[in-house]
């Protein structure tokens, strides 16, 4: 195999196995809640605890979620799909087998298109299948490899997982990150995924390094070359940013080894986020003989027609396109406004009632800007979007200035939780009446003869000074445009 | 007798896959018995290929909650617990 | 006399009223009873107390039955003689010094001795029918899917069913009515009338539901076999003990006298039934018993070494030799390089057996055979040679492979007073047919 000898260019080949927790109310094989719990082992029952005699019964919601994903990634849903047992021993597995899918997964041969910088890429999704999440482990008395014993919590055991397996189509770590971000976006649009939930996304990556010459012009690599190349499996990646860092590190590690004439081991490595390195998993290379065989407790599924019947919402890319056309938005604005389904829905709600540009400014620039600055998400003000709408209403009706609206009202809403009408009343932000402005204009002119002289001498900029004076007198609640106009008229 | 020589190493390998530790006496005993039993299973080779149609399909339950166990009930049979967790051996 | 039929004698009272009120139903110790120890006859679960009731136990309690205790059994259901129990062997009340059959030996013994009115057993490869035959009582293995397995501690989940054991066919039918019916907690259960479809009420079968919508098995126990056609698979008579065969034909004579007719039929697939059964059952067992690692329940393996070592220690200590043997065989049959040869071929054999039975039942109302090819064995006789013991299941295992219902009824005794049983096998959800046939023999 070319690896150890090549001093030519090296290429990286990456494939992913992404485990996604599906947002159902109950677990995949029992009626226990999937909600996060404060105490360990409080969301369990005989089934998810693996008590002797318990039996699994499939959650329809999990199947629906999987079909939605299949539809969104253009996958085939076969005539018949069934569950298998994957047999291995580990304390987080209540039954010491995991109910999963083997040769008849619920989704096959899909694809996902995404952008990396300016480029559009498409990655093949070989399959996606349903399985149950194991429990969670705490290693006590040390880290995973030095612990004395393990504490186990089965609250998570039985949460529905969709394992999404890609073709080895990635050629660098940045692509992986972009893909994962896009995948999260699509899943979130479908309503089957919550990126904010701890552990909702887990990635195992397979990475190998081959000679650049083995990679075709279209990016393809011969199956034999792939087979022959030693690949490492990198585990413990839990975010798309983490994926980029982990795989950039691992690719470099492998390249370095090869360039120094050392062979790369085929092994499993653990991504240590805090140290920024991958570590070889010392665990003895146990024969991974999972002895897959059909799960007799679960009758097979015939749900191919569900793909036709199930509705999925407009997906992010399509929505983005439509926003640009329908609302005349530029690329950047369209992107921001479709970042999440919630934001996009909110934008359209505003655009339906008010001017589309105003709505765009308010959501893309003002709201998202202020949230971002405070490290907040739209989900953090989940129940208060109608207040934001009220604020926009006030601006549209010209009852307050845009500047006050953003700088005072919106910020107060976010910082101290007051609603817009309260802030306007308490801060006296209602637009100053015409008379008050007129008086302030006259007073400013009287008090600042120097500026008036400059203006008449041709220094147009002097008007700004006067505008400032008027704004001060009106406590900032006059409209600067109006003030400018009034001053010019008064100085004629 | 049997055409399938099952040797002690295979028995040990299977015992390790099954997480059942065997002493040497058991390894010898099982090797002998397996040779007989697996020899008997050989005649399965003669069976023609027959596909079965399952009768039941699409058995599912709605995504609705059901009462489960309390933490105490969940832990009640555990040989060892700590802070509401099950206590088990280390994993490396 | 103490037959050692109970592992735990602890009364569980049912509802005040119900059709089983005032009667006792013993429950095999692999069926979960909330708050009452459930051991499966194993040291691994010697202290295990389930926090939930099996569905069948719930139904017994609702029907007003009293459960006097949990009956002794071959460890995890693996055995034909109830001699592999960690709690000692069970005596046969109908034949002293001989085994009561297995694995539901304790359940059959309490009924034969009159210690309980009825009992529940479980049947994976004959474990209700064999002890019923050896103890001279009635046992029914229902169609796969008729009775819920929720709470039955699994040995081979694609083969097993919980079934009633009682002194008479009518009582067994009554107990079956109480426990049968779909359960939302067991995805493999089906409603019998839905499975049979419309127009399945034949003169022999009758309607499986009564006016109230429950099942009606009891009215089939009327002994009326006039016009019934019985198929006798020759493979299940060949190689059977002479004394057993003699009793079998005597019983067939009685049935003929009552108006039934019989014909011989050959089912070539039956030659492979025992291997297929053992490959499938041990494979499933190796997976179903994997959960016993000492973390959530059971014998602990301590903290020396890593989890692989600890688990192996727990299982070494908790499992008896027969269980270890079957777990290892099953692991082997599923393992890489061997699964196609063993497990997959066994599934083909299973499908073939099912085909053969379906065909034979197309030309007969029921099939008949001796329940066991041998009369009750002497205690200790079978333990040295596991393969010999497996072969004793030749008549019962095909029925589990085919998912069909069967009943074992007493059919006389051998010259030295050992009970012999006769088995009737019916079409899927054809419990009424086998109950009717069985009831003709008293």
PDB file of C-alpha atoms in Angstrom, chain A residues 173-424:
ATOM      1  CA  UNK A 173     -12.492  18.799   8.002  1.00  0.00           C
ATOM      2  CA  UNK A 174     -14.146  22.074   6.985  1.00  0.00           C
ATOM      3  CA  UNK A 175     -16.522  20.189   4.701  1.00  0.00           C
ATOM      4  CA  UNK A 176     -17.486  17.947   7.564  1.00  0.00           C
ATOM      5  CA  UNK A 177     -18.335  20.920   9.709  1.00  0.00           C
ATOM      6  CA  UNK A 178     -20.410  22.524   6.978  1.00  0.00           C
ATOM      7  CA  UNK A 179     -22.262  19.264   6.367  1.00  0.00           C
ATOM      8  CA  UNK A 180     -23.056  18.769  10.032  1.00  0.00           C
ATOM      9  CA  UNK A 181     -24.293  22.349  10.378  1.00  0.00           C
ATOM     10  CA  UNK A 182     -26.551  21.831   7.386  1.00  0.00           C
ATOM     11  CA  UNK A 183     -27.769  18.487   8.698  1.00  0.00           C
ATOM     12  CA  UNK A 184     -28.665  20.042  12.038  1.00  0.00           C
ATOM     13  CA  UNK A 185     -30.491  22.826  10.248  1.00  0.00           C
ATOM     14  CA  UNK A 186     -32.567  20.416   8.181  1.00  0.00           C
ATOM     15  CA  UNK A 187     -33.358  18.180  11.148  1.00  0.00           C
ATOM     16  CA  UNK A 188     -34.365  21.168  13.180  1.00  0.00           C
ATOM     17  CA  UNK A 189     -36.624  22.414  10.401  1.00  0.00           C
ATOM     18  CA  UNK A 190     -38.296  19.009  10.390  1.00  0.00           C
ATOM     19  CA  UNK A 191     -38.981  19.388  14.099  1.00  0.00           C
ATOM     20  CA  UNK A 192     -37.243  16.094  14.920  1.00  0.00           C
ATOM     21  CA  UNK A 193     -34.106  17.483  16.544  1.00  0.00           C
ATOM     22  CA  UNK A 194     -32.985  19.911  19.248  1.00  0.00           C
ATOM     23  CA  UNK A 195     -29.421  21.134  18.824  1.00  0.00           C
ATOM     24  CA  UNK A 196     -29.494  22.711  22.263  1.00  0.00           C
ATOM     25  CA  UNK A 197     -30.055  19.409  24.033  1.00  0.00           C
ATOM     26  CA  UNK A 198     -26.987  17.842  25.606  1.00  0.00           C
ATOM     27  CA  UNK A 199     -25.823  14.806  23.681  1.00  0.00           C
ATOM     28  CA  UNK A 200     -28.354  15.178  20.883  1.00  0.00           C
ATOM     29  CA  UNK A 201     -25.665  14.890  18.233  1.00  0.00           C
ATOM     30  CA  UNK A 202     -22.759  12.441  18.385  1.00  0.00           C
ATOM     31  CA  UNK A 203     -20.391  11.798  15.567  1.00  0.00           C
ATOM     32  CA  UNK A 204     -18.025   8.944  14.816  1.00  0.00           C
ATOM     33  CA  UNK A 205     -15.744   9.673  11.898  1.00  0.00           C
ATOM     34  CA  UNK A 206     -13.680   7.324   9.785  1.00  0.00           C
ATOM     35  CA  UNK A 207     -10.603   8.960   8.352  1.00  0.00           C
ATOM     36  CA  UNK A 208      -7.879   7.666   6.073  1.00  0.00           C
ATOM     37  CA  UNK A 209      -5.092   9.277   4.171  1.00  0.00           C
ATOM     38  CA  UNK A 210      -4.222   8.168   0.652  1.00  0.00           C
ATOM     39  CA  UNK A 211      -1.973   9.398  -2.090  1.00  0.00           C
ATOM     40  CA  UNK A 212      -3.439  12.386  -3.896  1.00  0.00           C
ATOM     41  CA  UNK A 213      -2.845  10.569  -7.156  1.00  0.00           C
ATOM     42  CA  UNK A 214      -5.450   7.998  -6.138  1.00  0.00           C
ATOM     43  CA  UNK A 215      -8.168  10.614  -6.048  1.00  0.00           C
ATOM     44  CA  UNK A 216      -9.990  11.144  -9.339  1.00  0.00           C
ATOM     45  CA  UNK A 217     -10.764  14.532 -10.810  1.00  0.00           C
ATOM     46  CA  UNK A 218     -14.343  14.183  -9.567  1.00  0.00           C
ATOM     47  CA  UNK A 219     -13.130  13.413  -6.053  1.00  0.00           C
ATOM     48  CA  UNK A 220     -13.855   9.692  -6.252  1.00  0.00           C
ATOM     49  CA  UNK A 221     -11.536   7.046  -4.899  1.00  0.00           C
ATOM     50  CA  UNK A 222     -11.344   3.439  -5.969  1.00  0.00           C
ATOM     51  CA  UNK A 223     -13.037   1.062  -3.524  1.00  0.00           C
ATOM     52  CA  UNK A 224      -9.936  -1.126  -3.366  1.00  0.00           C
ATOM     53  CA  UNK A 225      -7.706   1.777  -2.469  1.00  0.00           C
ATOM     54  CA  UNK A 226     -10.085   2.702   0.326  1.00  0.00           C
ATOM     55  CA  UNK A 227     -10.169  -0.873   1.557  1.00  0.00           C
ATOM     56  CA  UNK A 228      -6.403  -1.059   1.639  1.00  0.00           C
ATOM     57  CA  UNK A 229      -5.830   2.259   3.389  1.00  0.00           C
ATOM     58  CA  UNK A 230      -5.628   2.087   7.154  1.00  0.00           C
ATOM     59  CA  UNK A 231      -8.421   4.051   8.679  1.00  0.00           C
ATOM     60  CA  UNK A 232      -8.952   5.344  12.166  1.00  0.00           C
ATOM     61  CA  UNK A 233     -12.315   5.716  13.785  1.00  0.00           C
ATOM     62  CA  UNK A 234     -12.517   8.926  15.786  1.00  0.00           C
ATOM     63  CA  UNK A 235     -15.157   8.886  18.525  1.00  0.00           C
ATOM     64  CA  UNK A 236     -16.531  11.312  21.080  1.00  0.00           C
ATOM     65  CA  UNK A 237     -17.267  14.205  18.737  1.00  0.00           C
ATOM     66  CA  UNK A 238     -20.376  16.057  19.859  1.00  0.00           C
ATOM     67  CA  UNK A 239     -20.614  19.266  17.808  1.00  0.00           C
ATOM     68  CA  UNK A 240     -19.921  20.425  14.296  1.00  0.00           C
ATOM     69  CA  UNK A 241     -17.165  22.713  15.493  1.00  0.00           C
ATOM     70  CA  UNK A 242     -15.643  19.846  17.441  1.00  0.00           C
ATOM     71  CA  UNK A 243     -15.786  17.715  14.322  1.00  0.00           C
ATOM     72  CA  UNK A 244     -13.734  20.198  12.342  1.00  0.00           C
ATOM     73  CA  UNK A 245     -11.095  20.461  15.057  1.00  0.00           C
ATOM     74  CA  UNK A 246     -10.917  16.743  15.682  1.00  0.00           C
ATOM     75  CA  UNK A 247     -10.620  15.799  12.044  1.00  0.00           C
ATOM     76  CA  UNK A 248      -8.174  18.534  11.181  1.00  0.00           C
ATOM     77  CA  UNK A 249      -6.011  17.255  14.014  1.00  0.00           C
ATOM     78  CA  UNK A 250      -6.368  13.622  13.016  1.00  0.00           C
ATOM     79  CA  UNK A 251      -5.685  14.290   9.338  1.00  0.00           C
ATOM     80  CA  UNK A 252      -2.526  16.137  10.257  1.00  0.00           C
ATOM     81  CA  UNK A 253      -1.478  13.434  12.687  1.00  0.00           C
ATOM     82  CA  UNK A 254      -1.788  10.816   9.978  1.00  0.00           C
ATOM     83  CA  UNK A 255      -0.037  12.914   7.374  1.00  0.00           C
ATOM     84  CA  UNK A 256       2.821  13.577   9.772  1.00  0.00           C
ATOM     85  CA  UNK A 257       3.191   9.888  10.470  1.00  0.00           C
ATOM     86  CA  UNK A 258       3.311   9.022   6.814  1.00  0.00           C
ATOM     87  CA  UNK A 259       5.739  11.772   5.965  1.00  0.00           C
ATOM     88  CA  UNK A 260       8.038  10.476   8.679  1.00  0.00           C
ATOM     89  CA  UNK A 261       7.837   7.034   7.147  1.00  0.00           C
ATOM     90  CA  UNK A 262       5.689   5.517   9.928  1.00  0.00           C
ATOM     91  CA  UNK A 263       2.652   3.379   9.232  1.00  0.00           C
ATOM     92  CA  UNK A 264      -0.768   4.490  10.433  1.00  0.00           C
ATOM     93  CA  UNK A 265      -2.501   2.015  12.757  1.00  0.00           C
ATOM     94  CA  UNK A 266      -6.018   0.915  12.034  1.00  0.00           C
ATOM     95  CA  UNK A 267      -7.580   1.700  15.385  1.00  0.00           C
ATOM     96  CA  UNK A 268     -10.211   3.582  17.344  1.00  0.00           C
ATOM     97  CA  UNK A 269      -9.243   6.944  18.768  1.00  0.00           C
ATOM     98  CA  UNK A 270     -11.003   9.112  21.313  1.00  0.00           C
ATOM     99  CA  UNK A 271     -11.298  12.880  20.679  1.00  0.00           C
ATOM    100  CA  UNK A 272     -10.247  14.761  23.789  1.00  0.00           C
ATOM    101  CA  UNK A 273     -11.830  18.193  23.328  1.00  0.00           C
ATOM    102  CA  UNK A 274     -10.074  19.789  26.270  1.00  0.00           C
ATOM    103  CA  UNK A 275      -6.608  18.763  25.151  1.00  0.00           C
ATOM    104  CA  UNK A 276      -7.359  19.128  21.454  1.00  0.00           C
ATOM    105  CA  UNK A 277      -5.941  15.746  20.518  1.00  0.00           C
ATOM    106  CA  UNK A 278      -7.088  12.276  19.594  1.00  0.00           C
ATOM    107  CA  UNK A 279      -5.976   9.487  21.901  1.00  0.00           C
ATOM    108  CA  UNK A 280      -5.633   5.841  21.038  1.00  0.00           C
ATOM    109  CA  UNK A 281      -8.228   3.774  22.890  1.00  0.00           C
ATOM    110  CA  UNK A 282      -6.155   1.286  24.775  1.00  0.00           C
ATOM    111  CA  UNK A 283      -9.073  -1.170  24.849  1.00  0.00           C
ATOM    112  CA  UNK A 284      -7.951  -4.533  23.531  1.00  0.00           C
ATOM    113  CA  UNK A 285      -8.971  -4.909  19.902  1.00  0.00           C
ATOM    114  CA  UNK A 286     -11.850  -7.203  20.789  1.00  0.00           C
ATOM    115  CA  UNK A 287     -13.337  -9.069  17.928  1.00  0.00           C
ATOM    116  CA  UNK A 288     -16.264  -6.912  16.967  1.00  0.00           C
ATOM    117  CA  UNK A 289     -18.539  -9.873  16.381  1.00  0.00           C
ATOM    118  CA  UNK A 290     -21.981  -8.437  16.974  1.00  0.00           C
ATOM    119  CA  UNK A 291     -23.783 -11.623  15.924  1.00  0.00           C
ATOM    120  CA  UNK A 292     -26.566  -9.585  14.332  1.00  0.00           C
ATOM    121  CA  UNK A 293     -29.827 -11.473  14.012  1.00  0.00           C
ATOM    122  CA  UNK A 294     -33.493 -10.463  13.656  1.00  0.00           C
ATOM    123  CA  UNK A 295     -35.317  -9.077  16.671  1.00  0.00           C
ATOM    124  CA  UNK A 296     -38.229 -11.508  17.014  1.00  0.00           C
ATOM    125  CA  UNK A 297     -40.084  -9.335  19.557  1.00  0.00           C
ATOM    126  CA  UNK A 298     -40.727  -6.620  16.941  1.00  0.00           C
ATOM    127  CA  UNK A 299     -42.739  -7.420  13.807  1.00  0.00           C
ATOM    128  CA  UNK A 300     -41.324  -5.870  10.622  1.00  0.00           C
ATOM    129  CA  UNK A 301     -42.509  -2.513   9.261  1.00  0.00           C
ATOM    130  CA  UNK A 302     -44.065  -1.849   5.880  1.00  0.00           C
ATOM    131  CA  UNK A 303     -44.062   1.931   5.737  1.00  0.00           C
ATOM    132  CA  UNK A 304     -42.794   2.804   2.283  1.00  0.00           C
ATOM    133  CA  UNK A 305     -46.056   4.632   1.533  1.00  0.00           C
ATOM    134  CA  UNK A 306     -45.625   6.852   4.590  1.00  0.00           C
ATOM    135  CA  UNK A 307     -43.076   8.850   2.596  1.00  0.00           C
ATOM    136  CA  UNK A 308     -45.890   9.913   0.282  1.00  0.00           C
ATOM    137  CA  UNK A 309     -48.370  10.611   3.049  1.00  0.00           C
ATOM    138  CA  UNK A 310     -46.195  12.448   5.553  1.00  0.00           C
ATOM    139  CA  UNK A 311     -45.834  16.199   5.155  1.00  0.00           C
ATOM    140  CA  UNK A 312     -42.564  17.923   5.728  1.00  0.00           C
ATOM    141  CA  UNK A 313     -42.116  21.699   5.929  1.00  0.00           C
ATOM    142  CA  UNK A 314     -40.311  23.743   3.290  1.00  0.00           C
ATOM    143  CA  UNK A 315     -36.639  22.960   3.786  1.00  0.00           C
ATOM    144  CA  UNK A 316     -34.066  25.696   4.535  1.00  0.00           C
ATOM    145  CA  UNK A 317     -32.495  25.961   1.081  1.00  0.00           C
ATOM    146  CA  UNK A 318     -35.819  26.175  -0.702  1.00  0.00           C
ATOM    147  CA  UNK A 319     -37.035  28.690   1.790  1.00  0.00           C
ATOM    148  CA  UNK A 320     -33.901  30.775   1.372  1.00  0.00           C
ATOM    149  CA  UNK A 321     -34.419  30.892  -2.396  1.00  0.00           C
ATOM    150  CA  UNK A 322     -38.030  31.875  -2.016  1.00  0.00           C
ATOM    151  CA  UNK A 323     -37.176  34.625   0.469  1.00  0.00           C
ATOM    152  CA  UNK A 324     -34.748  36.157  -1.981  1.00  0.00           C
ATOM    153  CA  UNK A 325     -37.279  36.142  -4.753  1.00  0.00           C
ATOM    154  CA  UNK A 326     -40.391  36.950  -2.836  1.00  0.00           C
ATOM    155  CA  UNK A 327     -39.019  39.548  -0.439  1.00  0.00           C
ATOM    156  CA  UNK A 328     -36.139  40.833  -2.531  1.00  0.00           C
ATOM    157  CA  UNK A 329     -33.574  40.001   0.124  1.00  0.00           C
ATOM    158  CA  UNK A 330     -29.878  39.697  -0.519  1.00  0.00           C
ATOM    159  CA  UNK A 331     -27.985  36.487   0.181  1.00  0.00           C
ATOM    160  CA  UNK A 332     -26.747  37.537   3.580  1.00  0.00           C
ATOM    161  CA  UNK A 333     -30.138  38.665   4.808  1.00  0.00           C
ATOM    162  CA  UNK A 334     -31.859  35.564   3.430  1.00  0.00           C
ATOM    163  CA  UNK A 335     -29.317  33.395   5.215  1.00  0.00           C
ATOM    164  CA  UNK A 336     -29.818  35.088   8.535  1.00  0.00           C
ATOM    165  CA  UNK A 337     -33.584  35.008   8.220  1.00  0.00           C
ATOM    166  CA  UNK A 338     -33.660  31.266   7.520  1.00  0.00           C
ATOM    167  CA  UNK A 339     -31.090  30.314  10.137  1.00  0.00           C
ATOM    168  CA  UNK A 340     -33.775  28.506  12.074  1.00  0.00           C
ATOM    169  CA  UNK A 341     -37.337  27.649  11.217  1.00  0.00           C
ATOM    170  CA  UNK A 342     -38.549  29.738  14.124  1.00  0.00           C
ATOM    171  CA  UNK A 343     -36.744  32.837  12.861  1.00  0.00           C
ATOM    172  CA  UNK A 344     -37.991  32.262   9.326  1.00  0.00           C
ATOM    173  CA  UNK A 345     -41.567  31.798  10.515  1.00  0.00           C
ATOM    174  CA  UNK A 346     -41.342  34.951  12.601  1.00  0.00           C
ATOM    175  CA  UNK A 347     -39.929  36.951   9.742  1.00  0.00           C
ATOM    176  CA  UNK A 348     -42.739  35.912   7.434  1.00  0.00           C
ATOM    177  CA  UNK A 349     -45.286  36.780  10.076  1.00  0.00           C
ATOM    178  CA  UNK A 350     -43.870  40.318  10.272  1.00  0.00           C
ATOM    179  CA  UNK A 351     -43.429  40.653   6.513  1.00  0.00           C
ATOM    180  CA  UNK A 352     -47.088  39.809   6.073  1.00  0.00           C
ATOM    181  CA  UNK A 353     -48.194  42.713   8.253  1.00  0.00           C
ATOM    182  CA  UNK A 354     -45.497  45.285   7.773  1.00  0.00           C
ATOM    183  CA  UNK A 355     -43.081  46.303   5.055  1.00  0.00           C
ATOM    184  CA  UNK A 356     -40.775  43.408   4.093  1.00  0.00           C
ATOM    185  CA  UNK A 357     -37.628  45.531   4.334  1.00  0.00           C
ATOM    186  CA  UNK A 358     -38.608  46.858   7.728  1.00  0.00           C
ATOM    187  CA  UNK A 359     -39.273  43.353   8.909  1.00  0.00           C
ATOM    188  CA  UNK A 360     -35.917  42.242   7.514  1.00  0.00           C
ATOM    189  CA  UNK A 361     -34.029  45.015   9.275  1.00  0.00           C
ATOM    190  CA  UNK A 362     -35.794  44.314  12.476  1.00  0.00           C
ATOM    191  CA  UNK A 363     -35.280  40.587  12.525  1.00  0.00           C
ATOM    192  CA  UNK A 364     -31.953  40.108  10.747  1.00  0.00           C
ATOM    193  CA  UNK A 365     -30.117  43.175  12.017  1.00  0.00           C
ATOM    194  CA  UNK A 366     -31.751  44.399  15.165  1.00  0.00           C
ATOM    195  CA  UNK A 367     -33.156  41.372  16.916  1.00  0.00           C
ATOM    196  CA  UNK A 368     -30.504  38.853  15.941  1.00  0.00           C
ATOM    197  CA  UNK A 369     -27.799  41.460  16.436  1.00  0.00           C
ATOM    198  CA  UNK A 370     -28.851  42.298  19.991  1.00  0.00           C
ATOM    199  CA  UNK A 371     -29.360  38.630  20.846  1.00  0.00           C
ATOM    200  CA  UNK A 372     -25.976  37.700  19.472  1.00  0.00           C
ATOM    201  CA  UNK A 373     -24.274  40.426  21.434  1.00  0.00           C
ATOM    202  CA  UNK A 374     -25.793  38.976  24.594  1.00  0.00           C
ATOM    203  CA  UNK A 375     -24.919  35.401  23.621  1.00  0.00           C
ATOM    204  CA  UNK A 376     -28.591  34.607  23.451  1.00  0.00           C
ATOM    205  CA  UNK A 377     -30.665  32.575  21.023  1.00  0.00           C
ATOM    206  CA  UNK A 378     -34.111  33.268  19.668  1.00  0.00           C
ATOM    207  CA  UNK A 379     -35.245  30.235  21.638  1.00  0.00           C
ATOM    208  CA  UNK A 380     -34.352  32.123  24.823  1.00  0.00           C
ATOM    209  CA  UNK A 381     -37.158  34.589  24.143  1.00  0.00           C
ATOM    210  CA  UNK A 382     -39.459  31.882  22.885  1.00  0.00           C
ATOM    211  CA  UNK A 383     -42.682  33.149  24.416  1.00  0.00           C
ATOM    212  CA  UNK A 384     -41.960  36.818  23.816  1.00  0.00           C
ATOM    213  CA  UNK A 385     -41.903  37.092  20.055  1.00  0.00           C
ATOM    214  CA  UNK A 386     -45.276  38.785  20.119  1.00  0.00           C
ATOM    215  CA  UNK A 387     -43.644  41.554  22.163  1.00  0.00           C
ATOM    216  CA  UNK A 388     -41.043  42.027  19.465  1.00  0.00           C
ATOM    217  CA  UNK A 389     -43.836  42.208  16.962  1.00  0.00           C
ATOM    218  CA  UNK A 390     -45.511  44.895  19.058  1.00  0.00           C
ATOM    219  CA  UNK A 391     -42.287  46.849  19.000  1.00  0.00           C
ATOM    220  CA  UNK A 392     -42.116  46.683  15.233  1.00  0.00           C
ATOM    221  CA  UNK A 393     -45.722  47.795  15.150  1.00  0.00           C
ATOM    222  CA  UNK A 394     -44.828  50.888  17.169  1.00  0.00           C
ATOM    223  CA  UNK A 395     -42.003  51.702  14.790  1.00  0.00           C
ATOM    224  CA  UNK A 396     -44.130  51.157  11.713  1.00  0.00           C
ATOM    225  CA  UNK A 397     -46.780  53.469  13.145  1.00  0.00           C
ATOM    226  CA  UNK A 398     -44.060  56.037  13.794  1.00  0.00           C
ATOM    227  CA  UNK A 399     -44.936  56.250  17.432  1.00  0.00           C
ATOM    228  CA  UNK A 400     -41.307  55.908  18.411  1.00  0.00           C
ATOM    229  CA  UNK A 401     -38.127  56.427  16.461  1.00  0.00           C
ATOM    230  CA  UNK A 402     -36.266  53.499  15.049  1.00  0.00           C
ATOM    231  CA  UNK A 403     -33.199  54.470  17.015  1.00  0.00           C
ATOM    232  CA  UNK A 404     -35.024  54.526  20.325  1.00  0.00           C
ATOM    233  CA  UNK A 405     -36.763  51.345  19.425  1.00  0.00           C
ATOM    234  CA  UNK A 406     -33.528  49.446  19.026  1.00  0.00           C
ATOM    235  CA  UNK A 407     -31.230  51.163  21.449  1.00  0.00           C
ATOM    236  CA  UNK A 408     -33.579  51.673  24.344  1.00  0.00           C
ATOM    237  CA  UNK A 409     -36.678  49.556  24.055  1.00  0.00           C
ATOM    238  CA  UNK A 410     -35.299  46.351  22.564  1.00  0.00           C
ATOM    239  CA  UNK A 411     -32.280  46.327  24.804  1.00  0.00           C
ATOM    240  CA  UNK A 412     -34.428  46.897  27.872  1.00  0.00           C
ATOM    241  CA  UNK A 413     -36.706  44.104  26.801  1.00  0.00           C
ATOM    242  CA  UNK A 414     -33.788  41.736  26.645  1.00  0.00           C
ATOM    243  CA  UNK A 415     -31.921  43.003  29.671  1.00  0.00           C
ATOM    244  CA  UNK A 416     -34.637  43.540  32.222  1.00  0.00           C
ATOM    245  CA  UNK A 417     -37.647  41.763  30.714  1.00  0.00           C
ATOM    246  CA  UNK A 418     -40.019  44.703  30.422  1.00  0.00           C
ATOM    247  CA  UNK A 419     -42.471  44.695  27.548  1.00  0.00           C
ATOM    248  CA  UNK A 420     -42.241  47.418  24.871  1.00  0.00           C
ATOM    249  CA  UNK A 421     -45.248  49.517  25.916  1.00  0.00           C
ATOM    250  CA  UNK A 422     -43.969  49.672  29.476  1.00  0.00           C
ATOM    251  CA  UNK A 423     -40.531  50.801  28.371  1.00  0.00           C
ATOM    252  CA  UNK A 424     -41.951  53.464  26.091  1.00  0.00           C
TER     253      UNK A 424
END
